[in-house]
Amino acid sequence: NDRRNSRAQYALRVPGDRVQQATQRISIVYPEAFSNHSGRLNLEAIEIRRGRGTNGQMIAIDDIQEQEVVFQSRPATRLDIYMTEAIPSDTTFTVVMDNVRNPNRALMQQFWLGLQYTGDPIVAYVGAWELLIAYDDD
């Protein structure tokens, strides 16, 4: 969890009781401050794993798209992760982001989660993860 670390790993767990229907797309929005301080996500090192941790069975990803958006009246970045097959309802899964480059300074960030259920045209807000990034434990 060091500053400027380019080998950080984020494991963002989604409890099964939050997955109300089969899910075809995961949307994660993170604030512009993460990127402004040289933080970067490696899109090629993002996986979806079944279960509570990083060792669960992999769920196949079809595509990952990244775009700049305005979220809660502020600039942000949205990742849209499309699965090859829908994640069944009530399935706990973890979004594993490897080879993340932590920002140059310590930040408390919120990464927001939305799910697009199969057959639904909109992304439903599910919750947020609060991350203390690049903080020292001392």
Short mmCIF file of N, CA and C in Angstrom, two decimals:
data_model
loop_
_atom_site.label_atom_id
_atom_site.label_comp_id
_atom_site.label_asym_id
_atom_site.label_seq_id
_atom_site.Cartn_x
_atom_site.Cartn_y
_atom_site.Cartn_z
N ASN A 1 0.82 -1.20 0.00
CA ASN A 1 0.00 0.00 0.00
C ASN A 1 0.87 1.26 0.00
N ASP A 2 2.05 1.18 -0.54
CA ASP A 2 2.96 2.31 -0.57
C ASP A 2 2.61 3.28 -1.68
N ARG A 3 2.98 4.54 -1.48
CA ARG A 3 2.82 5.53 -2.54
C ARG A 3 3.69 5.14 -3.72
N ARG A 4 3.20 5.45 -4.90
CA ARG A 4 3.92 5.19 -6.16
C ARG A 4 4.15 3.70 -6.44
N ASN A 5 3.65 2.83 -5.59
CA ASN A 5 3.81 1.40 -5.81
C ASN A 5 3.07 1.03 -7.10
N SER A 6 3.75 0.38 -8.03
CA SER A 6 3.10 0.01 -9.29
C SER A 6 2.69 -1.46 -9.31
N ARG A 7 2.75 -2.12 -8.16
CA ARG A 7 2.34 -3.52 -8.08
C ARG A 7 1.26 -3.73 -7.03
N ALA A 8 0.50 -2.68 -6.74
CA ALA A 8 -0.57 -2.80 -5.76
C ALA A 8 -1.69 -3.68 -6.31
N GLN A 9 -2.45 -4.26 -5.41
CA GLN A 9 -3.61 -5.06 -5.82
C GLN A 9 -4.81 -4.61 -5.00
N TYR A 10 -5.92 -4.36 -5.69
CA TYR A 10 -7.18 -4.03 -5.03
C TYR A 10 -8.11 -5.20 -5.24
N ALA A 11 -8.72 -5.67 -4.17
CA ALA A 11 -9.70 -6.76 -4.24
C ALA A 11 -11.01 -6.20 -3.69
N LEU A 12 -11.94 -5.91 -4.59
CA LEU A 12 -13.20 -5.27 -4.24
C LEU A 12 -14.32 -6.31 -4.25
N ARG A 13 -14.76 -6.69 -3.05
CA ARG A 13 -15.73 -7.77 -2.92
C ARG A 13 -17.16 -7.24 -3.00
N VAL A 14 -18.01 -8.01 -3.69
CA VAL A 14 -19.42 -7.70 -3.83
C VAL A 14 -20.20 -8.87 -3.22
N PRO A 15 -20.86 -8.67 -2.07
CA PRO A 15 -21.62 -9.76 -1.44
C PRO A 15 -22.79 -10.20 -2.32
N GLY A 16 -23.08 -11.48 -2.28
CA GLY A 16 -24.15 -12.04 -3.09
C GLY A 16 -25.51 -11.42 -2.83
N ASP A 17 -25.77 -10.96 -1.60
CA ASP A 17 -27.08 -10.37 -1.33
C ASP A 17 -27.26 -9.02 -2.01
N ARG A 18 -26.18 -8.46 -2.57
CA ARG A 18 -26.28 -7.21 -3.35
C ARG A 18 -26.54 -7.47 -4.82
N VAL A 19 -26.37 -8.72 -5.26
CA VAL A 19 -26.57 -9.09 -6.66
C VAL A 19 -27.99 -9.66 -6.77
N GLN A 20 -28.93 -8.76 -7.05
CA GLN A 20 -30.35 -9.12 -7.00
C GLN A 20 -30.83 -9.91 -8.21
N GLN A 21 -30.16 -9.74 -9.33
CA GLN A 21 -30.53 -10.45 -10.56
C GLN A 21 -29.24 -10.81 -11.30
N ALA A 22 -29.38 -11.63 -12.34
CA ALA A 22 -28.22 -11.96 -13.17
C ALA A 22 -27.63 -10.66 -13.73
N THR A 23 -26.31 -10.54 -13.68
CA THR A 23 -25.62 -9.30 -14.00
C THR A 23 -24.76 -9.47 -15.25
N GLN A 24 -24.92 -8.57 -16.20
CA GLN A 24 -24.15 -8.63 -17.44
C GLN A 24 -23.04 -7.60 -17.50
N ARG A 25 -23.12 -6.54 -16.67
CA ARG A 25 -22.09 -5.49 -16.70
C ARG A 25 -21.85 -4.97 -15.30
N ILE A 26 -20.58 -4.75 -14.99
CA ILE A 26 -20.17 -4.14 -13.73
C ILE A 26 -19.61 -2.77 -14.09
N SER A 27 -20.10 -1.72 -13.43
CA SER A 27 -19.58 -0.37 -13.63
C SER A 27 -18.94 0.10 -12.33
N ILE A 28 -17.70 0.55 -12.42
CA ILE A 28 -17.00 1.08 -11.27
C ILE A 28 -16.57 2.50 -11.62
N VAL A 29 -16.96 3.45 -10.77
CA VAL A 29 -16.62 4.85 -10.98
C VAL A 29 -15.65 5.27 -9.88
N TYR A 30 -14.55 5.89 -10.29
CA TYR A 30 -13.61 6.41 -9.29
C TYR A 30 -13.28 7.86 -9.61
N PRO A 31 -12.95 8.66 -8.57
CA PRO A 31 -12.79 10.09 -8.75
C PRO A 31 -11.53 10.48 -9.53
N GLU A 32 -11.60 11.66 -10.11
CA GLU A 32 -10.50 12.20 -10.89
C GLU A 32 -9.23 12.36 -10.05
N ALA A 33 -9.38 12.58 -8.75
CA ALA A 33 -8.21 12.78 -7.87
C ALA A 33 -7.25 11.59 -7.93
N PHE A 34 -7.78 10.39 -8.11
CA PHE A 34 -6.94 9.20 -8.21
C PHE A 34 -5.96 9.34 -9.38
N SER A 35 -6.47 9.71 -10.53
CA SER A 35 -5.63 9.87 -11.73
C SER A 35 -4.78 11.14 -11.67
N ASN A 36 -5.31 12.19 -11.08
CA ASN A 36 -4.57 13.45 -11.00
C ASN A 36 -3.27 13.31 -10.22
N HIS A 37 -3.20 12.34 -9.34
CA HIS A 37 -2.00 12.11 -8.55
C HIS A 37 -1.25 10.89 -9.06
N SER A 38 -1.35 10.64 -10.35
CA SER A 38 -0.62 9.59 -11.07
C SER A 38 -1.04 8.17 -10.72
N GLY A 39 -2.23 7.98 -10.18
CA GLY A 39 -2.75 6.63 -9.97
C GLY A 39 -3.25 6.07 -11.29
N ARG A 40 -3.04 4.77 -11.53
CA ARG A 40 -3.47 4.14 -12.78
C ARG A 40 -3.94 2.72 -12.52
N LEU A 41 -4.99 2.33 -13.22
CA LEU A 41 -5.45 0.95 -13.21
C LEU A 41 -4.99 0.29 -14.50
N ASN A 42 -4.50 -0.92 -14.40
CA ASN A 42 -4.08 -1.69 -15.57
C ASN A 42 -5.28 -2.51 -16.04
N LEU A 43 -5.91 -2.08 -17.11
CA LEU A 43 -7.14 -2.74 -17.59
C LEU A 43 -6.90 -4.19 -17.97
N GLU A 44 -5.68 -4.52 -18.39
CA GLU A 44 -5.37 -5.89 -18.79
C GLU A 44 -5.17 -6.81 -17.59
N ALA A 45 -5.11 -6.24 -16.40
CA ALA A 45 -4.88 -7.04 -15.19
C ALA A 45 -6.09 -7.01 -14.26
N ILE A 46 -7.29 -6.84 -14.83
CA ILE A 46 -8.52 -6.86 -14.05
C ILE A 46 -9.21 -8.21 -14.27
N GLU A 47 -9.59 -8.84 -13.17
CA GLU A 47 -10.29 -10.13 -13.22
C GLU A 47 -11.52 -10.07 -12.32
N ILE A 48 -12.49 -10.90 -12.65
CA ILE A 48 -13.64 -11.10 -11.78
C ILE A 48 -13.54 -12.53 -11.27
N ARG A 49 -13.57 -12.68 -9.95
CA ARG A 49 -13.43 -13.99 -9.32
C ARG A 49 -14.67 -14.31 -8.50
N ARG A 50 -15.16 -15.51 -8.64
CA ARG A 50 -16.30 -15.97 -7.87
C ARG A 50 -15.85 -16.15 -6.42
N GLY A 51 -16.67 -15.72 -5.48
CA GLY A 51 -16.37 -15.91 -4.06
C GLY A 51 -15.83 -14.65 -3.40
N ARG A 52 -15.34 -14.83 -2.18
CA ARG A 52 -14.96 -13.71 -1.33
C ARG A 52 -13.55 -13.20 -1.52
N GLY A 53 -12.68 -13.94 -2.18
CA GLY A 53 -11.28 -13.54 -2.25
C GLY A 53 -10.72 -13.56 -3.65
N THR A 54 -9.39 -13.57 -3.70
CA THR A 54 -8.70 -13.49 -4.99
C THR A 54 -8.41 -14.85 -5.60
N ASN A 55 -8.75 -15.93 -4.90
CA ASN A 55 -8.43 -17.26 -5.40
C ASN A 55 -9.62 -18.01 -5.98
N GLY A 56 -10.77 -17.37 -6.04
CA GLY A 56 -11.97 -18.05 -6.55
C GLY A 56 -11.90 -18.29 -8.05
N GLN A 57 -12.86 -19.05 -8.53
CA GLN A 57 -12.94 -19.37 -9.96
C GLN A 57 -13.14 -18.08 -10.76
N MET A 58 -12.40 -17.96 -11.87
CA MET A 58 -12.49 -16.77 -12.69
C MET A 58 -13.80 -16.75 -13.48
N ILE A 59 -14.38 -15.57 -13.58
CA ILE A 59 -15.55 -15.34 -14.42
C ILE A 59 -15.04 -14.62 -15.67
N ALA A 60 -15.34 -15.17 -16.83
CA ALA A 60 -14.78 -14.65 -18.09
C ALA A 60 -15.29 -13.24 -18.39
N ILE A 61 -14.34 -12.39 -18.77
CA ILE A 61 -14.64 -11.01 -19.15
C ILE A 61 -14.60 -10.91 -20.67
N ASP A 62 -15.62 -10.28 -21.24
CA ASP A 62 -15.67 -10.08 -22.69
C ASP A 62 -14.92 -8.81 -23.09
N ASP A 63 -15.14 -7.72 -22.33
CA ASP A 63 -14.55 -6.43 -22.70
C ASP A 63 -14.52 -5.53 -21.47
N ILE A 64 -13.55 -4.62 -21.46
CA ILE A 64 -13.48 -3.56 -20.44
C ILE A 64 -13.32 -2.24 -21.17
N GLN A 65 -14.20 -1.30 -20.84
CA GLN A 65 -14.12 0.03 -21.45
C GLN A 65 -13.96 1.06 -20.34
N GLU A 66 -13.19 2.10 -20.65
CA GLU A 66 -12.92 3.16 -19.69
C GLU A 66 -13.29 4.49 -20.32
N GLN A 67 -13.98 5.34 -19.57
CA GLN A 67 -14.33 6.65 -20.11
C GLN A 67 -14.44 7.69 -19.01
N GLU A 68 -14.19 8.93 -19.39
CA GLU A 68 -14.33 10.06 -18.47
C GLU A 68 -15.82 10.40 -18.36
N VAL A 69 -16.28 10.64 -17.13
CA VAL A 69 -17.68 10.95 -16.87
C VAL A 69 -17.76 12.04 -15.82
N VAL A 70 -18.96 12.55 -15.60
CA VAL A 70 -19.24 13.42 -14.47
C VAL A 70 -20.14 12.62 -13.54
N PHE A 71 -19.68 12.47 -12.30
CA PHE A 71 -20.42 11.68 -11.32
C PHE A 71 -20.55 12.53 -10.06
N GLN A 72 -21.76 12.69 -9.58
CA GLN A 72 -22.06 13.54 -8.42
C GLN A 72 -21.46 14.94 -8.61
N SER A 73 -21.64 15.48 -9.81
CA SER A 73 -21.20 16.82 -10.21
C SER A 73 -19.68 17.01 -10.21
N ARG A 74 -18.93 15.91 -10.27
CA ARG A 74 -17.47 15.99 -10.28
C ARG A 74 -16.91 15.11 -11.39
N PRO A 75 -15.76 15.49 -11.96
CA PRO A 75 -15.12 14.64 -12.96
C PRO A 75 -14.69 13.31 -12.34
N ALA A 76 -14.85 12.25 -13.11
CA ALA A 76 -14.51 10.91 -12.64
C ALA A 76 -14.22 10.03 -13.85
N THR A 77 -13.82 8.80 -13.57
CA THR A 77 -13.59 7.80 -14.61
C THR A 77 -14.49 6.61 -14.33
N ARG A 78 -15.09 6.07 -15.37
CA ARG A 78 -15.95 4.90 -15.22
C ARG A 78 -15.35 3.73 -16.00
N LEU A 79 -15.25 2.60 -15.31
CA LEU A 79 -14.87 1.34 -15.94
C LEU A 79 -16.14 0.54 -16.16
N ASP A 80 -16.35 0.08 -17.36
CA ASP A 80 -17.47 -0.81 -17.65
C ASP A 80 -16.88 -2.17 -17.99
N ILE A 81 -17.21 -3.17 -17.17
CA ILE A 81 -16.69 -4.52 -17.35
C ILE A 81 -17.85 -5.39 -17.82
N TYR A 82 -17.72 -5.93 -19.03
CA TYR A 82 -18.76 -6.76 -19.62
C TYR A 82 -18.33 -8.23 -19.52
N MET A 83 -19.20 -9.06 -18.99
CA MET A 83 -18.91 -10.48 -18.85
C MET A 83 -19.34 -11.26 -20.09
N THR A 84 -18.64 -12.36 -20.34
CA THR A 84 -19.00 -13.26 -21.43
C THR A 84 -20.36 -13.89 -21.15
N GLU A 85 -20.56 -14.30 -19.91
CA GLU A 85 -21.85 -14.84 -19.46
C GLU A 85 -22.25 -14.08 -18.21
N ALA A 86 -23.54 -13.91 -18.01
CA ALA A 86 -24.04 -13.15 -16.86
C ALA A 86 -23.66 -13.84 -15.55
N ILE A 87 -23.37 -13.03 -14.54
CA ILE A 87 -23.14 -13.53 -13.19
C ILE A 87 -24.51 -13.82 -12.59
N PRO A 88 -24.75 -15.03 -12.10
CA PRO A 88 -26.08 -15.35 -11.55
C PRO A 88 -26.40 -14.51 -10.31
N SER A 89 -27.69 -14.32 -10.06
CA SER A 89 -28.10 -13.59 -8.86
C SER A 89 -27.61 -14.31 -7.61
N ASP A 90 -27.47 -13.58 -6.52
CA ASP A 90 -27.03 -14.09 -5.22
C ASP A 90 -25.62 -14.70 -5.26
N THR A 91 -24.80 -14.29 -6.23
CA THR A 91 -23.43 -14.80 -6.34
C THR A 91 -22.46 -13.76 -5.78
N THR A 92 -21.67 -14.16 -4.80
CA THR A 92 -20.62 -13.28 -4.29
C THR A 92 -19.45 -13.33 -5.26
N PHE A 93 -18.92 -12.15 -5.60
CA PHE A 93 -17.76 -12.12 -6.48
C PHE A 93 -16.83 -10.99 -6.04
N THR A 94 -15.60 -11.06 -6.54
CA THR A 94 -14.58 -10.07 -6.21
C THR A 94 -13.97 -9.53 -7.49
N VAL A 95 -13.90 -8.21 -7.58
CA VAL A 95 -13.21 -7.56 -8.68
C VAL A 95 -11.76 -7.41 -8.25
N VAL A 96 -10.87 -8.11 -8.94
CA VAL A 96 -9.45 -8.11 -8.59
C VAL A 96 -8.71 -7.23 -9.60
N MET A 97 -8.07 -6.19 -9.10
CA MET A 97 -7.29 -5.27 -9.94
C MET A 97 -5.83 -5.43 -9.56
N ASP A 98 -5.06 -6.01 -10.46
CA ASP A 98 -3.62 -6.23 -10.22
C ASP A 98 -2.81 -5.15 -10.92
N ASN A 99 -1.57 -5.03 -10.51
CA ASN A 99 -0.63 -4.08 -11.11
C ASN A 99 -1.18 -2.66 -11.15
N VAL A 100 -1.85 -2.28 -10.06
CA VAL A 100 -2.35 -0.92 -9.93
C VAL A 100 -1.18 -0.03 -9.53
N ARG A 101 -1.12 1.14 -10.11
CA ARG A 101 -0.11 2.11 -9.66
C ARG A 101 -0.81 3.03 -8.68
N ASN A 102 -0.37 2.99 -7.42
CA ASN A 102 -0.94 3.87 -6.40
C ASN A 102 -0.58 5.32 -6.70
N PRO A 103 -1.42 6.25 -6.26
CA PRO A 103 -1.13 7.67 -6.46
C PRO A 103 0.15 8.10 -5.73
N ASN A 104 0.63 9.29 -6.09
CA ASN A 104 1.84 9.83 -5.49
C ASN A 104 1.64 10.31 -4.06
N ARG A 105 0.42 10.46 -3.64
CA ARG A 105 0.15 10.89 -2.27
C ARG A 105 -0.98 10.05 -1.70
N ALA A 106 -1.03 10.03 -0.39
CA ALA A 106 -2.06 9.26 0.29
C ALA A 106 -3.43 9.90 0.04
N LEU A 107 -4.40 9.06 -0.26
CA LEU A 107 -5.75 9.53 -0.55
C LEU A 107 -6.78 8.61 0.08
N MET A 108 -7.90 9.18 0.49
CA MET A 108 -9.05 8.37 0.82
C MET A 108 -10.01 8.53 -0.35
N GLN A 109 -10.31 7.43 -1.01
CA GLN A 109 -11.11 7.47 -2.22
C GLN A 109 -12.34 6.59 -2.08
N GLN A 110 -13.39 6.96 -2.78
CA GLN A 110 -14.55 6.09 -2.90
C GLN A 110 -14.62 5.59 -4.33
N PHE A 111 -14.73 4.29 -4.46
CA PHE A 111 -14.99 3.66 -5.75
C PHE A 111 -16.45 3.21 -5.70
N TRP A 112 -17.29 3.69 -6.61
CA TRP A 112 -18.70 3.39 -6.60
C TRP A 112 -19.00 2.22 -7.52
N LEU A 113 -19.94 1.40 -7.12
CA LEU A 113 -20.30 0.19 -7.86
C LEU A 113 -21.72 0.28 -8.39
N GLY A 114 -21.86 -0.04 -9.67
CA GLY A 114 -23.18 -0.18 -10.28
C GLY A 114 -23.22 -1.49 -11.05
N LEU A 115 -24.39 -2.11 -11.10
CA LEU A 115 -24.57 -3.36 -11.85
C LEU A 115 -25.69 -3.17 -12.86
N GLN A 116 -25.46 -3.68 -14.06
CA GLN A 116 -26.52 -3.70 -15.06
C GLN A 116 -27.02 -5.12 -15.14
N TYR A 117 -28.26 -5.29 -14.75
CA TYR A 117 -28.86 -6.62 -14.75
C TYR A 117 -29.28 -7.00 -16.17
N THR A 118 -29.26 -8.28 -16.44
CA THR A 118 -29.63 -8.79 -17.76
C THR A 118 -31.04 -8.31 -18.12
N GLY A 119 -31.15 -7.71 -19.30
CA GLY A 119 -32.44 -7.23 -19.78
C GLY A 119 -32.82 -5.85 -19.29
N ASP A 120 -32.05 -5.26 -18.39
CA ASP A 120 -32.34 -3.94 -17.85
C ASP A 120 -31.48 -2.91 -18.57
N PRO A 121 -32.04 -1.81 -19.06
CA PRO A 121 -31.26 -0.84 -19.83
C PRO A 121 -30.40 0.10 -18.98
N ILE A 122 -30.62 0.16 -17.66
CA ILE A 122 -29.86 1.10 -16.84
C ILE A 122 -28.97 0.36 -15.84
N VAL A 123 -27.98 1.07 -15.35
CA VAL A 123 -27.08 0.55 -14.33
C VAL A 123 -27.64 0.94 -12.96
N ALA A 124 -27.81 -0.03 -12.09
CA ALA A 124 -28.34 0.21 -10.75
C ALA A 124 -27.20 0.44 -9.77
N TYR A 125 -27.28 1.52 -9.01
CA TYR A 125 -26.27 1.79 -7.97
C TYR A 125 -26.39 0.71 -6.90
N VAL A 126 -25.26 0.13 -6.51
CA VAL A 126 -25.25 -0.96 -5.53
C VAL A 126 -24.56 -0.54 -4.23
N GLY A 127 -23.51 0.26 -4.33
CA GLY A 127 -22.80 0.68 -3.12
C GLY A 127 -21.46 1.28 -3.47
N ALA A 128 -20.64 1.48 -2.44
CA ALA A 128 -19.31 2.07 -2.64
C ALA A 128 -18.31 1.41 -1.72
N TRP A 129 -17.06 1.40 -2.17
CA TRP A 129 -15.95 0.95 -1.35
C TRP A 129 -15.17 2.20 -0.95
N GLU A 130 -14.84 2.34 0.31
CA GLU A 130 -13.95 3.41 0.76
C GLU A 130 -12.56 2.83 0.88
N LEU A 131 -11.62 3.42 0.16
CA LEU A 131 -10.26 2.90 0.13
C LEU A 131 -9.28 3.93 0.70
N LEU A 132 -8.47 3.51 1.62
CA LEU A 132 -7.34 4.32 2.09
C LEU A 132 -6.15 3.89 1.26
N ILE A 133 -5.76 4.72 0.32
CA ILE A 133 -4.73 4.36 -0.64
C ILE A 133 -3.42 5.05 -0.27
N ALA A 134 -2.36 4.26 -0.21
CA ALA A 134 -0.99 4.74 0.03
C ALA A 134 -0.81 5.36 1.41
N TYR A 135 -1.59 4.92 2.37
CA TYR A 135 -1.41 5.37 3.75
C TYR A 135 -0.40 4.49 4.44
N ASP A 136 0.40 5.08 5.30
CA ASP A 136 1.32 4.31 6.14
C ASP A 136 0.58 3.86 7.39
N ASP A 137 0.90 2.66 7.87
CA ASP A 137 0.23 2.11 9.03
C ASP A 137 0.81 2.62 10.35
N ASP A 138 1.87 3.39 10.28
CA ASP A 138 2.58 3.80 11.50
C ASP A 138 1.74 4.61 12.41
#
